[in-house]
Short mmCIF file of C-alpha atoms (C1' of nucleotides) in Angstrom, two decimals:
data_model
loop_
_atom_site.label_atom_id
_atom_site.label_comp_id
_atom_site.label_asym_id
_atom_site.label_seq_id
_atom_site.Cartn_x
_atom_site.Cartn_y
_atom_site.Cartn_z
CA UNK A 1 80.64 46.75 162.22
CA UNK A 2 81.91 43.18 162.09
CA UNK A 3 85.28 42.35 163.63
CA UNK A 4 86.17 40.03 160.74
CA UNK A 5 85.30 42.75 158.25
CA UNK A 6 87.63 45.15 160.01
CA UNK A 7 90.40 42.57 160.18
CA UNK A 8 90.05 41.98 156.44
CA UNK A 9 90.24 45.71 155.77
CA UNK A 10 93.32 46.11 157.95
CA UNK A 11 95.14 43.09 156.56
CA UNK A 12 94.16 44.01 153.02
CA UNK A 13 95.62 47.46 153.48
CA UNK A 14 98.84 46.04 154.86
CA UNK A 15 99.11 43.60 151.96
CA UNK A 16 98.59 46.37 149.41
CA UNK A 17 101.17 48.48 151.18
CA UNK A 18 103.78 45.71 151.22
CA UNK A 19 103.12 43.43 148.20
CA UNK A 20 101.06 45.73 146.00
CA UNK A 21 97.52 45.44 144.66
CA UNK A 22 98.17 42.89 141.93
CA UNK A 23 100.41 40.66 144.04
CA UNK A 24 98.10 40.09 146.97
CA UNK A 25 95.24 37.59 146.87
CA UNK A 26 92.17 36.68 148.91
CA UNK A 27 94.14 33.57 149.87
CA UNK A 28 96.73 35.72 151.62
CA UNK A 29 94.00 37.18 153.79
CA UNK A 30 92.04 33.97 154.44
CA UNK A 31 95.06 31.94 155.55
CA UNK A 32 96.29 34.72 157.81
CA UNK A 33 92.87 35.19 159.44
CA UNK A 34 92.09 31.46 159.55
CA UNK A 35 88.91 31.85 157.57
CA UNK A 36 87.83 30.60 154.17
CA UNK A 37 88.21 32.41 150.90
CA UNK A 38 84.46 32.75 150.49
CA UNK A 39 84.18 34.53 153.82
CA UNK A 40 86.03 37.49 152.33
CA UNK A 41 83.69 37.47 149.36
CA UNK A 42 80.83 37.59 151.85
CA UNK A 43 82.02 41.00 153.06
CA UNK A 44 83.69 42.18 149.88
CA UNK A 45 82.07 40.53 146.85
CA UNK A 46 84.94 41.50 144.58
CA UNK A 47 88.55 42.54 144.91
CA UNK A 48 87.50 45.84 143.38
CA UNK A 49 85.11 46.24 146.28
CA UNK A 50 87.83 45.59 148.85
CA UNK A 51 90.20 47.92 147.05
CA UNK A 52 87.85 50.87 147.02
CA UNK A 53 86.87 50.26 150.64
CA UNK A 54 90.52 50.43 151.66
CA UNK A 55 91.09 53.65 149.73
CA UNK A 56 87.92 55.15 151.20
CA UNK A 57 89.15 54.28 154.70
CA UNK A 58 92.38 56.10 153.96
CA UNK A 59 90.54 59.15 152.63
CA UNK A 60 88.50 59.22 155.82
CA UNK A 61 91.60 58.96 157.98
CA UNK A 62 93.16 61.87 156.11
CA UNK A 63 90.03 63.98 156.49
CA UNK A 64 89.90 63.24 160.19
CA UNK A 65 93.54 64.24 160.56
CA UNK A 66 92.93 67.56 158.83
CA UNK A 67 89.76 68.24 160.83
CA UNK A 68 91.59 67.43 164.03
CA UNK A 69 94.45 69.79 163.19
CA UNK A 70 92.03 72.55 162.25
CA UNK A 71 89.91 72.23 165.37
CA UNK A 72 93.01 72.32 167.54
CA UNK A 73 94.25 75.33 165.57
CA UNK A 74 97.68 73.84 164.93
CA UNK A 75 100.23 76.10 163.24
CA UNK A 76 101.45 75.46 159.71
CA UNK A 77 104.82 74.14 160.79
CA UNK A 78 103.26 71.76 163.26
CA UNK A 79 100.74 70.57 160.68
CA UNK A 80 103.53 69.80 158.24
CA UNK A 81 105.40 67.83 160.88
CA UNK A 82 102.30 65.79 161.71
CA UNK A 83 101.81 65.07 158.02
CA UNK A 84 105.44 64.01 157.64
CA UNK A 85 105.04 61.66 160.59
CA UNK A 86 102.74 59.48 158.46
CA UNK A 87 105.78 58.73 156.33
CA UNK A 88 108.36 58.24 159.07
CA UNK A 89 105.93 55.78 160.67
CA UNK A 90 105.41 53.97 157.35
CA UNK A 91 109.16 53.85 156.90
CA UNK A 92 109.63 52.30 160.34
CA UNK A 93 107.01 49.67 159.48
CA UNK A 94 108.57 48.93 156.08
CA UNK A 95 105.38 49.90 154.27
CA UNK A 96 104.60 52.18 151.40
CA UNK A 97 101.81 54.71 151.75
CA UNK A 98 98.56 53.78 150.06
CA UNK A 99 99.15 56.31 147.27
CA UNK A 100 102.63 54.99 146.56
CA UNK A 101 101.36 51.43 146.66
CA UNK A 102 98.41 51.92 144.29
CA UNK A 103 99.53 54.65 141.89
CA UNK A 104 102.03 52.48 139.99
CA UNK A 105 99.20 50.00 139.33
CA UNK A 106 96.74 52.72 138.37
CA UNK A 107 96.08 51.43 134.84
CA UNK A 108 95.24 47.97 136.16
CA UNK A 109 92.68 49.22 138.70
CA UNK A 110 88.94 49.30 138.11
CA UNK A 111 87.15 52.59 137.58
CA UNK A 112 85.84 53.00 141.12
CA UNK A 113 89.21 52.44 142.75
CA UNK A 114 90.81 54.74 140.20
CA UNK A 115 88.34 57.49 141.01
CA UNK A 116 88.83 57.14 144.76
CA UNK A 117 92.60 57.10 144.45
CA UNK A 118 92.53 60.19 142.27
CA UNK A 119 90.28 61.93 144.76
CA UNK A 120 92.69 61.09 147.56
CA UNK A 121 95.72 62.44 145.69
CA UNK A 122 93.82 65.60 144.78
CA UNK A 123 92.77 66.10 148.38
CA UNK A 124 96.28 65.69 149.74
CA UNK A 125 97.84 67.98 147.13
CA UNK A 126 95.14 70.63 147.62
CA UNK A 127 95.63 70.56 151.37
CA UNK A 128 99.43 70.67 151.14
CA UNK A 129 99.34 73.46 148.55
CA UNK A 130 97.08 75.49 150.81
CA UNK A 131 99.25 74.80 153.85
CA UNK A 132 102.41 75.89 152.04
CA UNK A 133 100.70 79.00 150.67
CA UNK A 134 99.34 80.06 154.04
CA UNK A 135 102.59 79.25 155.81
CA UNK A 136 104.58 81.35 153.38
CA UNK A 137 102.25 84.35 153.84
CA UNK A 138 102.88 84.07 157.56
CA UNK A 139 106.66 83.82 156.95
CA UNK A 140 106.70 80.36 158.50
CA UNK A 141 107.81 78.71 155.26
CA UNK A 142 110.12 80.04 152.59
CA UNK A 143 110.28 78.88 148.97
CA UNK A 144 110.54 80.53 145.56
CA UNK A 145 108.30 78.51 143.27
CA UNK A 146 104.52 78.37 143.25
CA UNK A 147 102.88 76.50 146.15
CA UNK A 148 101.31 73.86 143.92
CA UNK A 149 104.60 72.83 142.33
CA UNK A 150 106.28 72.85 145.72
CA UNK A 151 103.50 70.68 147.12
CA UNK A 152 103.90 68.25 144.22
CA UNK A 153 107.65 68.05 144.79
CA UNK A 154 107.28 67.41 148.52
CA UNK A 155 104.46 64.90 148.16
CA UNK A 156 106.24 63.05 145.35
CA UNK A 157 109.41 62.91 147.43
CA UNK A 158 107.55 61.38 150.34
CA UNK A 159 105.67 58.85 148.23
CA UNK A 160 108.75 57.56 146.43
CA UNK A 161 111.04 57.73 149.45
CA UNK A 162 109.08 54.86 150.97
CA UNK A 163 109.46 52.87 147.76
CA UNK A 164 113.18 53.52 147.55
CA UNK A 165 113.78 52.74 151.20
CA UNK A 166 112.55 49.22 150.48
CA UNK A 167 115.12 48.92 147.73
CA UNK A 168 118.02 50.46 149.64
CA UNK A 169 118.33 48.81 153.02
CA UNK A 170 120.46 51.61 154.37
CA UNK A 171 118.71 54.85 153.57
CA UNK A 172 119.28 57.92 155.72
CA UNK A 173 115.58 58.58 156.25
CA UNK A 174 116.14 61.06 159.05
CA UNK A 175 118.47 63.09 156.88
CA UNK A 176 115.96 62.97 154.06
CA UNK A 177 113.13 64.03 156.36
CA UNK A 178 115.17 66.86 157.84
CA UNK A 179 116.19 68.08 154.41
CA UNK A 180 112.57 68.51 153.39
CA UNK A 181 111.99 70.64 156.47
CA UNK A 182 115.26 72.55 156.05
CA UNK A 183 114.31 73.40 152.48
CA UNK A 184 111.28 75.25 153.84
CA UNK A 185 112.98 77.13 156.64
CA UNK A 186 112.99 80.91 156.23
CA UNK B 1 121.33 39.34 118.74
CA UNK B 2 117.91 38.04 117.67
CA UNK B 3 115.26 40.53 116.53
CA UNK B 4 112.53 38.65 118.39
CA UNK B 5 114.61 38.71 121.54
CA UNK B 6 114.99 42.46 121.29
CA UNK B 7 111.28 42.94 120.60
CA UNK B 8 110.46 40.89 123.70
CA UNK B 9 112.83 43.00 125.77
CA UNK B 10 111.37 46.25 124.47
CA UNK B 11 107.75 45.20 124.87
CA UNK B 12 108.45 43.70 128.27
CA UNK B 13 109.95 46.94 129.43
CA UNK B 14 106.96 48.91 128.18
CA UNK B 15 104.58 46.53 129.90
CA UNK B 16 106.43 46.83 133.21
CA UNK B 17 106.44 50.59 132.86
CA UNK B 18 102.71 50.79 132.19
CA UNK B 19 101.04 47.82 133.93
CA UNK B 20 103.69 46.87 136.44
CA UNK B 21 105.70 43.68 136.95
CA UNK B 22 103.01 41.57 138.55
CA UNK B 23 100.25 42.64 136.17
CA UNK B 24 101.94 41.78 132.90
CA UNK B 25 102.15 38.24 131.53
CA UNK B 26 103.97 36.33 128.82
CA UNK B 27 100.59 36.22 127.08
CA UNK B 28 100.62 40.01 126.75
CA UNK B 29 103.91 39.78 124.89
CA UNK B 30 103.13 36.74 122.74
CA UNK B 31 99.80 38.07 121.44
CA UNK B 32 101.30 41.47 120.67
CA UNK B 33 104.27 39.97 118.81
CA UNK B 34 102.22 37.23 117.14
CA UNK B 35 104.34 34.46 118.56
CA UNK B 36 103.62 31.63 120.97
CA UNK B 37 104.07 31.74 124.70
CA UNK B 38 106.82 29.15 124.59
CA UNK B 39 108.84 31.30 122.20
CA UNK B 40 109.37 33.80 125.01
CA UNK B 41 110.47 30.99 127.31
CA UNK B 42 112.97 30.02 124.63
CA UNK B 43 114.75 33.35 125.03
CA UNK B 44 113.87 34.01 128.66
CA UNK B 45 113.30 30.71 130.49
CA UNK B 46 111.59 32.44 133.39
CA UNK B 47 109.89 35.75 134.09
CA UNK B 48 112.68 36.39 136.59
CA UNK B 49 115.10 36.04 133.71
CA UNK B 50 113.22 38.56 131.58
CA UNK B 51 112.89 40.93 134.52
CA UNK B 52 116.60 41.03 135.29
CA UNK B 53 117.48 41.38 131.61
CA UNK B 54 115.24 44.44 131.37
CA UNK B 55 116.78 46.02 134.45
CA UNK B 56 120.29 45.25 133.17
CA UNK B 57 119.42 46.94 129.87
CA UNK B 58 118.36 50.02 131.79
CA UNK B 59 121.53 50.03 133.86
CA UNK B 60 123.56 49.86 130.66
CA UNK B 61 121.60 52.74 129.13
CA UNK B 62 122.25 54.85 132.21
CA UNK B 63 125.95 54.03 132.17
CA UNK B 64 126.17 54.94 128.50
CA UNK B 65 124.42 58.26 129.17
CA UNK B 66 126.88 59.12 131.93
CA UNK B 67 129.89 58.09 129.83
CA UNK B 68 128.60 60.11 126.94
CA UNK B 69 128.15 63.21 129.10
CA UNK B 70 131.60 62.80 130.60
CA UNK B 71 133.37 62.33 127.29
CA UNK B 72 131.68 65.41 125.88
CA UNK B 73 132.58 67.31 129.04
CA UNK B 74 129.06 68.57 129.64
CA UNK B 75 128.59 71.06 132.48
CA UNK B 76 126.67 70.17 135.63
CA UNK B 77 123.61 72.18 134.71
CA UNK B 78 123.45 70.61 131.28
CA UNK B 79 123.91 67.13 132.74
CA UNK B 80 121.03 67.70 135.12
CA UNK B 81 118.80 68.86 132.28
CA UNK B 82 119.65 65.79 130.21
CA UNK B 83 118.86 63.59 133.19
CA UNK B 84 115.53 65.36 133.75
CA UNK B 85 114.65 64.82 130.10
CA UNK B 86 114.35 61.09 130.79
CA UNK B 87 111.37 61.94 132.95
CA UNK B 88 109.72 64.52 130.71
CA UNK B 89 109.93 61.97 127.92
CA UNK B 90 108.45 59.23 130.10
CA UNK B 91 105.71 61.63 131.11
CA UNK B 92 104.88 62.35 127.48
CA UNK B 93 104.71 58.61 126.79
CA UNK B 94 102.52 57.94 129.84
CA UNK B 95 105.07 55.59 131.30
CA UNK B 96 106.72 55.28 134.66
CA UNK B 97 110.49 54.98 134.87
CA UNK B 98 111.80 51.47 135.47
CA UNK B 99 112.68 52.31 139.09
CA UNK B 100 109.22 53.71 139.81
CA UNK B 101 107.62 50.73 138.12
CA UNK B 102 109.59 48.04 139.96
CA UNK B 103 110.33 49.52 143.39
CA UNK B 104 106.76 49.25 144.69
CA UNK B 105 106.85 45.52 143.86
CA UNK B 106 110.31 45.05 145.37
CA UNK B 107 109.24 42.44 147.95
CA UNK B 108 107.63 40.30 145.27
CA UNK B 109 110.69 40.23 143.03
CA UNK B 110 113.25 37.42 142.96
CA UNK B 111 116.70 37.92 144.40
CA UNK B 112 118.50 38.60 141.11
CA UNK B 113 116.05 41.28 139.99
CA UNK B 114 116.14 42.78 143.48
CA UNK B 115 119.91 43.01 143.38
CA UNK B 116 119.96 44.59 139.92
CA UNK B 117 117.27 47.10 140.82
CA UNK B 118 119.12 48.05 143.98
CA UNK B 119 122.32 48.46 142.01
CA UNK B 120 120.55 50.74 139.57
CA UNK B 121 119.09 52.96 142.30
CA UNK B 122 122.46 53.14 144.04
CA UNK B 123 124.15 54.10 140.78
CA UNK B 124 121.68 56.87 140.00
CA UNK B 125 121.78 58.30 143.52
CA UNK B 126 125.58 58.19 143.65
CA UNK B 127 125.83 59.93 140.28
CA UNK B 128 123.26 62.59 141.20
CA UNK B 129 124.84 63.18 144.59
CA UNK B 130 128.20 63.68 142.96
CA UNK B 131 126.74 65.97 140.31
CA UNK B 132 125.03 68.15 142.92
CA UNK B 133 128.14 68.27 145.07
CA UNK B 134 130.43 69.26 142.20
CA UNK B 135 127.89 71.74 140.83
CA UNK B 136 127.59 73.45 144.18
CA UNK B 137 131.37 73.78 144.53
CA UNK B 138 131.38 75.52 141.17
CA UNK B 139 128.48 77.77 142.26
CA UNK B 140 126.30 76.32 139.51
CA UNK B 141 123.82 74.88 142.00
CA UNK B 142 122.69 76.27 145.33
CA UNK B 143 121.14 74.28 148.19
CA UNK B 144 121.54 74.14 151.96
CA UNK B 145 121.28 70.47 152.89
CA UNK B 146 123.80 67.72 152.20
CA UNK B 147 124.11 66.55 148.58
CA UNK B 148 122.97 63.02 149.30
CA UNK B 149 119.70 64.12 150.89
CA UNK B 150 119.12 66.61 148.12
CA UNK B 151 119.76 63.91 145.54
CA UNK B 152 117.27 61.61 147.28
CA UNK B 153 114.64 64.36 147.33
CA UNK B 154 115.09 65.16 143.64
CA UNK B 155 115.21 61.53 142.51
CA UNK B 156 112.20 60.59 144.65
CA UNK B 157 110.28 63.54 143.26
CA UNK B 158 110.98 62.45 139.70
CA UNK B 159 110.13 58.81 140.31
CA UNK B 160 106.79 59.51 141.98
CA UNK B 161 105.86 62.39 139.70
CA UNK B 162 105.44 59.87 136.87
CA UNK B 163 103.25 57.72 139.06
CA UNK B 164 101.09 60.64 140.15
CA UNK B 165 100.76 62.01 136.65
CA UNK B 166 99.00 58.77 135.71
CA UNK B 167 96.54 59.33 138.54
CA UNK B 168 95.96 63.04 137.89
CA UNK B 169 95.17 63.58 134.25
CA UNK B 170 95.89 67.26 134.46
CA UNK B 171 99.24 67.64 136.16
CA UNK B 172 101.38 70.70 135.49
CA UNK B 173 104.49 68.71 134.63
CA UNK B 174 106.31 71.64 133.14
CA UNK B 175 105.75 73.68 136.30
CA UNK B 176 106.92 70.75 138.38
CA UNK B 177 110.01 70.26 136.24
CA UNK B 178 110.84 73.97 136.32
CA UNK B 179 110.41 74.09 140.08
CA UNK B 180 113.03 71.40 140.55
CA UNK B 181 115.47 73.46 138.50
CA UNK B 182 114.48 76.74 140.17
CA UNK B 183 115.12 75.20 143.58
CA UNK B 184 118.74 74.69 142.55
CA UNK B 185 119.38 78.11 141.02
CA UNK B 186 121.94 80.20 142.84
"C1'" DT C 1 123.98 14.50 101.34
"C1'" DT C 2 123.67 14.00 105.98
"C1'" DT C 3 123.95 16.22 110.25
"C1'" DT C 4 123.68 19.75 113.39
"C1'" DG C 5 121.85 23.82 115.47
"C1'" DC C 6 118.64 27.59 115.58
"C1'" DA C 7 114.11 29.45 116.21
"C1'" DC C 8 110.50 28.45 117.11
"C1'" DT C 9 105.30 25.63 117.68
"C1'" DT C 10 102.27 22.11 119.63
"C1'" DA C 11 100.39 20.41 123.33
"C1'" DC C 12 100.49 19.97 127.65
"C1'" DT C 13 100.88 20.40 133.26
"C1'" DT C 14 100.40 22.40 137.62
"C1'" DA C 15 99.31 26.19 140.45
"C1'" DT C 16 96.78 30.03 141.55
"C1'" DT C 17 93.38 33.35 140.75
"C1'" DA C 18 88.68 35.69 141.51
"C1'" DG C 19 84.31 34.40 142.03
"C1'" DT C 20 79.78 31.60 143.05
"C1'" DA C 21 75.94 28.62 144.56
"C1'" DA C 22 74.29 26.02 148.01
"C1'" DG C 23 74.48 24.46 152.53
"C1'" DT C 24 75.02 24.94 157.87
"C1'" DA C 25 75.44 26.39 162.68
"C1'" DT C 26 74.21 29.87 165.79
"C1'" DA C 27 71.87 33.63 167.54
"C1'" DT C 28 67.80 36.71 167.24
"C1'" DT C 29 63.20 37.88 166.31
"C1'" DT C 30 58.34 36.82 165.98
"C1'" DA D 1 58.40 26.94 168.95
"C1'" DA D 2 59.02 28.42 164.33
"C1'" DA D 3 60.95 31.63 161.18
"C1'" DT D 4 64.51 34.61 159.91
"C1'" DA D 5 68.91 36.72 159.57
"C1'" DT D 6 73.89 36.55 160.28
"C1'" DA D 7 78.27 34.75 159.51
"C1'" DC D 8 80.22 31.97 157.70
"C1'" DT D 9 81.93 26.82 155.20
"C1'" DT D 10 81.92 23.35 151.55
"C1'" DA D 11 82.64 22.48 147.20
"C1'" DC D 12 82.97 23.93 143.25
"C1'" DT D 13 83.98 26.73 138.24
"C1'" DA D 14 86.33 29.18 134.72
"C1'" DA D 15 90.18 31.82 133.61
"C1'" DT D 16 94.79 32.74 133.61
"C1'" DA D 17 99.43 32.17 135.16
"C1'" DA D 18 104.30 30.36 134.51
"C1'" DG D 19 106.66 26.74 132.84
"C1'" DT D 20 108.06 22.28 130.12
"C1'" DA D 21 108.93 18.36 126.94
"C1'" DA D 22 108.84 16.96 122.56
"C1'" DG D 23 108.42 17.91 117.91
"C1'" DT D 24 109.12 20.70 113.32
"C1'" DG D 25 110.87 23.45 109.49
"C1'" DC D 26 114.75 25.54 107.73
"C1'" DA D 27 119.36 27.07 106.98
"C1'" DA D 28 124.19 26.37 107.43
"C1'" DA D 29 128.06 23.30 108.29
"C1'" DA D 30 130.47 18.90 107.71
#
DNA sequence: TTTTGCACTTACTTATTAGTAAGTATATTT
DNA sequence: AAATATACTTACTAATAAGTAAGTGCAAAA
């Protein structure tokens, strides 16, 4: 695959995760990469096209992470920690996650990007629900409510924590992170 | 105060809470209200001006809610339920809350709107932290972590739940809502 | 009755947006 | 050596954005 294409994808993702979908433009990418506007249209005919490609990349990354954890037979606690690391890393880099960056603009997205984003959220929630359920059976996690609601609470917390940490310069992210884990301790 | 001005404020808020700050335009408001673009500039010279006014309105509404609950000497559990109702109502109306609508676009906002939004988030978190802390002392709530982290988890959950419910058409919001309360039951 | 102020409209500017059609240099294939 | 494909650039268009300056109708005040 083309190097320029990959650079566009990477920069596009970063722009979505910092400025948001509706605030970033092809200009932002072209000036940064020292290419012309039309060069981006060569690889991604429309913004819709670029958007979906970025979401699809993220879906793939998530799938690879899950596959990797399964093949290495990681325990539930370890899997949760690896998942949470996505967010501590994003927090360090002052970025939202792709879900938290795109979901607020959901109604302004085109149908393809909407569908991909929905698929991604469903995948993550299904995986997390399953992880929590399994972990509780094995007495690794402890919680009272149903696994799906608990998964929604945890995922929502993570998504918005990255948004709020941009607003509050001094957020105790480590304390937040630890509290999520503590809440699950038996 | 002018009726038109209030209509602009109300519609502007709804637009931010559905389309997002960077996706809505003065055109959206003027066509809906049957007035000209420049009429909005008459009341709100710049979009920045309108944005901050909307946030300030929301801050005031929150302050009034807290004052009201204090003067009526509502208990901690009742106060939490009233607070949560803001989100069940938003969910019913397919809207995000103002924090969840603006936070993702934080870096693209002007300094005044940034400051107001930050102030609002700080106010909500401080109030919720205090409520959780007091409620725990009185054995009304039960949780293991520190009140501030717990407040951040709950508030984040609420903020992002409205974003995710736009993405997932079929979200069990009642289950989610109940789980937040169940997590705090002694 | 004149003046002043309010609540706008008319008519515009400037900037930025996504997107396109046609051209060009370079490397690869035939 | 000629043809073709790749990876772009040049040079645009049409739409939409925020914002402004000057004008207008009307009601209240002087």
